[in-house]
Amino acid sequence: MLADAALAVMWLGLTCYALFGGADFGAGVWDLLAGGAERGRPRRALIEHSIGPVWEANHVWLIFVVVLLWSAFSPVFAAVMSTLYIPLTLAALGIIARGAAFAFRKASTELWQQRLFGACFALSSLLTPFFLGTVAGGVASGRVPPGLAAGDVITGWLNPTSVLGGVLAVVACAHLAAVYLCADADREGRPELAAAFARDAVLSGLAAGVVALAGIAVLHADAPALFHGLTHRALPLVIVSAVAGLAGLGLSARRRFVAARGAAALAVAAILWAWGAAQYPAMLVGTTTVAQAAANSSVLTAVLVSLGVGAVLLVPSLWLLYATFQRGPAGRRSGERRVTSRPRA
């Protein structure tokens, strides 16, 4: 039970990273596709305004997942990190380059500098989720055996399921970002940008559906154990994801942006949990179960207690951060007045 609880908490952290960090990456994809310097300026300004306050906080979830995997399921951590170190290293470099480029572009005054750092930011936003998706595909298709670097360090992440995972990750991130940016544009009083991102949300949602349908054949041929789990045990979650995705497209088209956010988030979260349900109880397909990989009960107890204490501090802080910057301009200004208009001593 302790091992299952630790796994559930880790998967919850992975879901938060997909929903928050994924949208962060997706915003960079739309930055890449925004157009030339003048034509794309309004879109890029909204993207920068939307992700600027939270882009560093989003990666807290990735650190959380990695540390929890290392602490609670160290054999799986060792196997994944040693076999899939190439895409993981590329993803880490992408996160670093993306963050640096985002900061430098904002501080740059010359157009050529803004273009250079903007290109680095956008390309890193595209490639990083792709590499993370290939890691998921390698694990899900059973290409990571137990032990240090026991799997093939090339085909472990360059295979049909991994490529499918990478492409689906990029498209899903772009879809989440477009849906989130619709509400941000509407809240900022930019209906033309809201309409533009609504079109992007519908197109990227349809693209995600096409990739998912094509993935059925890929998984049937390349990852039969995962395919069986998705079409049996995890089928209800797959159906929830499909229904939520279609609902999100309809809500975006009808300009119900806040509800569309919830539907899009549910679609991504459901498919992520469908993967977990399809693979459970295996953590390394065909070799290692949750019980076999878990640390002893004293370690798991300490980890879970530490997580509970940390959540008391972290969750309210993140809630305050996100809630503050989800207010409209008038709400933020009134909040600033309340803070700055204290009586003098």
GROMACS .gro file of C-alpha atoms in nm, residues 73-304:
model
  232
   73PHE     CA    1   1.184   0.335  -0.671
   74SER     CA    2   1.561   0.356  -0.707
   75PRO     CA    3   1.609   0.045  -0.930
   76VAL     CA    4   1.371   0.197  -1.188
   77PHE     CA    5   1.546   0.534  -1.155
   78ALA     CA    6   1.884   0.371  -1.222
   79ALA     CA    7   1.759   0.172  -1.521
   80VAL     CA    8   1.578   0.464  -1.687
   81MET     CA    9   1.853   0.720  -1.630
   82SER     CA   10   2.131   0.493  -1.753
   83THR     CA   11   1.954   0.348  -2.058
   84LEU     CA   12   1.778   0.667  -2.171
   85TYR     CA   13   2.047   0.917  -2.074
   86ILE     CA   14   2.074   1.058  -2.428
   87PRO     CA   15   1.717   1.192  -2.461
   88LEU     CA   16   1.714   1.289  -2.093
   89THR     CA   17   2.034   1.490  -2.137
   90LEU     CA   18   1.897   1.656  -2.450
   91ALA     CA   19   1.575   1.741  -2.265
   92ALA     CA   20   1.772   1.890  -1.973
   93LEU     CA   21   1.981   2.099  -2.213
   94GLY     CA   22   1.663   2.209  -2.385
   95ILE     CA   23   1.511   2.325  -2.056
   96ILE     CA   24   1.827   2.521  -1.972
   97ALA     CA   25   1.859   2.676  -2.318
   98ARG     CA   26   1.491   2.760  -2.326
   99GLY     CA   27   1.496   2.940  -1.992
  100ALA     CA   28   1.812   3.134  -2.071
  101ALA     CA   29   1.685   3.237  -2.415
  102PHE     CA   30   1.350   3.347  -2.274
  103ALA     CA   31   1.522   3.572  -2.019
  104PHE     CA   32   1.778   3.711  -2.265
  105ARG     CA   33   1.519   3.789  -2.532
  106LYS     CA   34   1.323   4.000  -2.287
  107ALA     CA   35   1.638   4.191  -2.187
  108SER     CA   36   1.763   4.240  -2.544
  109THR     CA   37   1.711   4.569  -2.726
  110GLU     CA   38   1.842   4.483  -3.074
  111LEU     CA   39   1.609   4.308  -3.318
  112TRP     CA   40   1.872   4.054  -3.427
  113GLN     CA   41   1.932   3.959  -3.064
  114GLN     CA   42   1.562   3.916  -3.002
  115ARG     CA   43   1.535   3.696  -3.311
  116LEU     CA   44   1.835   3.485  -3.208
  117PHE     CA   45   1.714   3.424  -2.853
  118GLY     CA   46   1.356   3.388  -2.972
  119ALA     CA   47   1.457   3.113  -3.214
  120CYS     CA   48   1.648   2.932  -2.937
  121PHE     CA   49   1.349   2.963  -2.702
  122ALA     CA   50   1.102   2.838  -2.962
  123LEU     CA   51   1.311   2.546  -3.092
  124SER     CA   52   1.391   2.433  -2.737
  125SER     CA   53   1.019   2.446  -2.658
  126LEU     CA   54   0.955   2.215  -2.953
  127LEU     CA   55   1.238   1.966  -2.900
  128THR     CA   56   1.226   1.930  -2.521
  129PRO     CA   57   0.877   1.775  -2.498
  130PHE     CA   58   0.965   1.556  -2.796
  131PHE     CA   59   1.263   1.407  -2.611
  132LEU     CA   60   1.060   1.366  -2.292
  133GLY     CA   61   0.795   1.186  -2.498
  134THR     CA   62   1.056   0.949  -2.640
  135VAL     CA   63   1.157   0.859  -2.284
  136ALA     CA   64   0.796   0.774  -2.201
  137GLY     CA   65   0.771   0.566  -2.519
  138GLY     CA   66   1.087   0.374  -2.436
  139VAL     CA   67   0.959   0.285  -2.090
  140ALA     CA   68   0.606   0.205  -2.208
  141SER     CA   69   0.725  -0.024  -2.489
  142GLY     CA   70   0.941  -0.233  -2.254
  143ARG     CA   71   1.278  -0.124  -2.389
  144VAL     CA   72   1.424  -0.039  -2.047
  145PRO     CA   73   1.538  -0.355  -1.867
  146PRO     CA   74   1.653  -0.351  -1.504
  147GLY     CA   75   2.018  -0.279  -1.433
  148LEU     CA   76   2.265  -0.006  -1.525
  149ALA     CA   77   2.258   0.068  -1.898
  150ALA     CA   78   2.126  -0.282  -1.962
  151GLY     CA   79   1.914  -0.161  -2.253
  152ASP     CA   80   2.020  -0.027  -2.592
  153VAL     CA   81   2.101   0.342  -2.548
  154ILE     CA   82   1.997   0.418  -2.910
  155THR     CA   83   1.697   0.200  -2.991
  156GLY     CA   84   1.570   0.249  -2.638
  157TRP     CA   85   1.440   0.589  -2.747
  158LEU     CA   86   1.462   0.575  -3.128
  159ASN     CA   87   1.177   0.337  -3.203
  160PRO     CA   88   0.818   0.366  -3.331
  161THR     CA   89   0.654   0.396  -2.988
  162SER     CA   90   0.904   0.655  -2.871
  163VAL     CA   91   0.860   0.864  -3.186
  164LEU     CA   92   0.483   0.840  -3.139
  165GLY     CA   93   0.524   0.952  -2.778
  166GLY     CA   94   0.742   1.245  -2.880
  167VAL     CA   95   0.507   1.368  -3.152
  168LEU     CA   96   0.202   1.325  -2.930
  169ALA     CA   97   0.374   1.516  -2.648
  170VAL     CA   98   0.451   1.811  -2.877
  171VAL     CA   99   0.098   1.825  -3.020
  172ALA     CA  100  -0.065   1.788  -2.677
  173CYS     CA  101   0.153   2.065  -2.533
  174ALA     CA  102   0.065   2.293  -2.823
  175HIS     CA  103  -0.305   2.218  -2.777
  176LEU     CA  104  -0.296   2.291  -2.404
  177ALA     CA  105  -0.112   2.617  -2.462
  178ALA     CA  106  -0.355   2.734  -2.728
  179VAL     CA  107  -0.655   2.663  -2.504
  180TYR     CA  108  -0.494   2.836  -2.205
  181LEU     CA  109  -0.391   3.138  -2.416
  182CYS     CA  110  -0.749   3.182  -2.538
  183ALA     CA  111  -0.864   3.257  -2.184
  184ASP     CA  112  -0.560   3.478  -2.118
  185ALA     CA  113  -0.627   3.685  -2.431
  186ASP     CA  114  -0.996   3.716  -2.347
  187ARG     CA  115  -0.919   3.823  -1.991
  188GLU     CA  116  -0.675   4.087  -2.117
  189GLY     CA  117  -0.937   4.231  -2.350
  190ARG     CA  118  -0.782   4.104  -2.675
  191PRO     CA  119  -1.073   3.933  -2.857
  192GLU     CA  120  -0.881   3.911  -3.187
  193LEU     CA  121  -0.602   3.712  -3.021
  194ALA     CA  122  -0.856   3.498  -2.837
  195ALA     CA  123  -1.020   3.410  -3.169
  196ALA     CA  124  -0.684   3.333  -3.330
  197PHE     CA  125  -0.575   3.103  -3.048
  198ALA     CA  126  -0.920   2.940  -3.050
  199ARG     CA  127  -0.858   2.840  -3.412
  200ASP     CA  128  -0.515   2.710  -3.313
  201ALA     CA  129  -0.671   2.513  -3.028
  202VAL     CA  130  -0.919   2.344  -3.260
  203LEU     CA  131  -0.655   2.264  -3.524
  204SER     CA  132  -0.404   2.131  -3.271
  205GLY     CA  133  -0.677   1.929  -3.100
  206LEU     CA  134  -0.771   1.768  -3.430
  207ALA     CA  135  -0.402   1.701  -3.498
  208ALA     CA  136  -0.371   1.532  -3.159
  209GLY     CA  137  -0.669   1.313  -3.244
  210VAL     CA  138  -0.515   1.212  -3.576
  211VAL     CA  139  -0.184   1.125  -3.408
  212ALA     CA  140  -0.366   0.923  -3.141
  213LEU     CA  141  -0.562   0.728  -3.402
  214ALA     CA  142  -0.245   0.658  -3.601
  215GLY     CA  143  -0.083   0.547  -3.278
  216ILE     CA  144  -0.327   0.257  -3.246
  217ALA     CA  145  -0.152   0.074  -3.529
  218VAL     CA  146   0.192   0.168  -3.395
  219LEU     CA  147   0.121   0.037  -3.047
  220HIS     CA  148  -0.044  -0.280  -3.179
  221ALA     CA  149   0.271  -0.365  -3.373
  222ASP     CA  150   0.545  -0.225  -3.149
  223ALA     CA  151   0.411  -0.229  -2.791
  224PRO     CA  152   0.151  -0.510  -2.767
  225ALA     CA  153   0.149  -0.516  -2.385
  226LEU     CA  154   0.066  -0.145  -2.370
  227PHE     CA  155  -0.189  -0.179  -2.649
  228HIS     CA  156  -0.364  -0.461  -2.461
  229GLY     CA  157  -0.373  -0.258  -2.141
  230LEU     CA  158  -0.513   0.051  -2.314
  231THR     CA  159  -0.787  -0.149  -2.485
  232HIS     CA  160  -0.886  -0.341  -2.172
  233ARG     CA  161  -0.808  -0.220  -1.821
  234ALA     CA  162  -0.747   0.144  -1.916
  235LEU     CA  163  -1.021   0.169  -2.179
  236PRO     CA  164  -1.257   0.380  -1.960
  237LEU     CA  165  -0.982   0.640  -1.915
  238VAL     CA  166  -0.914   0.641  -2.290
  239ILE     CA  167  -1.284   0.705  -2.352
  240VAL     CA  168  -1.285   0.987  -2.094
  241SER     CA  169  -0.987   1.144  -2.269
  242ALA     CA  170  -1.154   1.124  -2.611
  243VAL     CA  171  -1.485   1.267  -2.486
  244ALA     CA  172  -1.311   1.547  -2.294
  245GLY     CA  173  -1.100   1.629  -2.597
  246LEU     CA  174  -1.403   1.658  -2.824
  247ALA     CA  175  -1.585   1.865  -2.562
  248GLY     CA  176  -1.285   2.096  -2.538
  249LEU     CA  177  -1.289   2.152  -2.915
  250GLY     CA  178  -1.657   2.242  -2.904
  251LEU     CA  179  -1.612   2.475  -2.609
  252SER     CA  180  -1.318   2.649  -2.777
  253ALA     CA  181  -1.518   2.698  -3.095
  254ARG     CA  182  -1.804   2.847  -2.888
  255ARG     CA  183  -1.561   3.076  -2.702
  256ARG     CA  184  -1.627   2.910  -2.365
  257PHE     CA  185  -1.261   2.944  -2.282
  258VAL     CA  186  -1.258   2.871  -1.909
  259ALA     CA  187  -1.460   2.551  -1.953
  260ALA     CA  188  -1.241   2.457  -2.249
  261ARG     CA  189  -0.938   2.476  -2.022
  262GLY     CA  190  -1.088   2.220  -1.788
  263ALA     CA  191  -1.185   1.988  -2.072
  264ALA     CA  192  -0.841   2.004  -2.236
  265ALA     CA  193  -0.668   1.943  -1.903
  266LEU     CA  194  -0.894   1.645  -1.835
  267ALA     CA  195  -0.820   1.499  -2.179
  268VAL     CA  196  -0.443   1.513  -2.125
  269ALA     CA  197  -0.460   1.394  -1.764
  270ALA     CA  198  -0.689   1.101  -1.854
  271ILE     CA  199  -0.460   0.969  -2.128
  272LEU     CA  200  -0.160   0.999  -1.895
  273TRP     CA  201  -0.341   0.800  -1.625
  274ALA     CA  202  -0.456   0.553  -1.891
  275TRP     CA  203  -0.089   0.480  -1.964
  276GLY     CA  204  -0.026   0.421  -1.593
  277ALA     CA  205  -0.331   0.197  -1.558
  278ALA     CA  206  -0.242   0.000  -1.871
  279GLN     CA  207   0.109  -0.069  -1.747
  280TYR     CA  208   0.032  -0.130  -1.378
  281PRO     CA  209   0.167  -0.313  -1.179
  282ALA     CA  210   0.476  -0.312  -1.402
  283MET     CA  211   0.717  -0.020  -1.375
  284LEU     CA  212   0.961  -0.176  -1.621
  285VAL     CA  213   0.745  -0.372  -1.863
  286GLY     CA  214   0.797  -0.744  -1.848
  287THR     CA  215   1.053  -0.741  -1.567
  288THR     CA  216   0.993  -0.519  -1.264
  289THR     CA  217   0.671  -0.454  -1.072
  290VAL     CA  218   0.592  -0.177  -0.827
  291ALA     CA  219   0.645  -0.407  -0.529
  292GLN     CA  220   0.980  -0.528  -0.660
  293ALA     CA  221   1.113  -0.178  -0.727
  294ALA     CA  222   0.985  -0.008  -0.412
  295ALA     CA  223   1.210   0.092  -0.125
  296ASN     CA  224   1.151  -0.062   0.219
  297SER     CA  225   0.860   0.053   0.430
  298SER     CA  226   1.064   0.286   0.653
  299VAL     CA  227   1.192   0.479   0.353
  300LEU     CA  228   0.847   0.497   0.193
  301THR     CA  229   0.695   0.617   0.520
  302ALA     CA  230   0.957   0.890   0.554
  303VAL     CA  231   0.904   0.996   0.193
  304LEU     CA  232   0.527   1.017   0.225
   0.00000   0.00000   0.00000
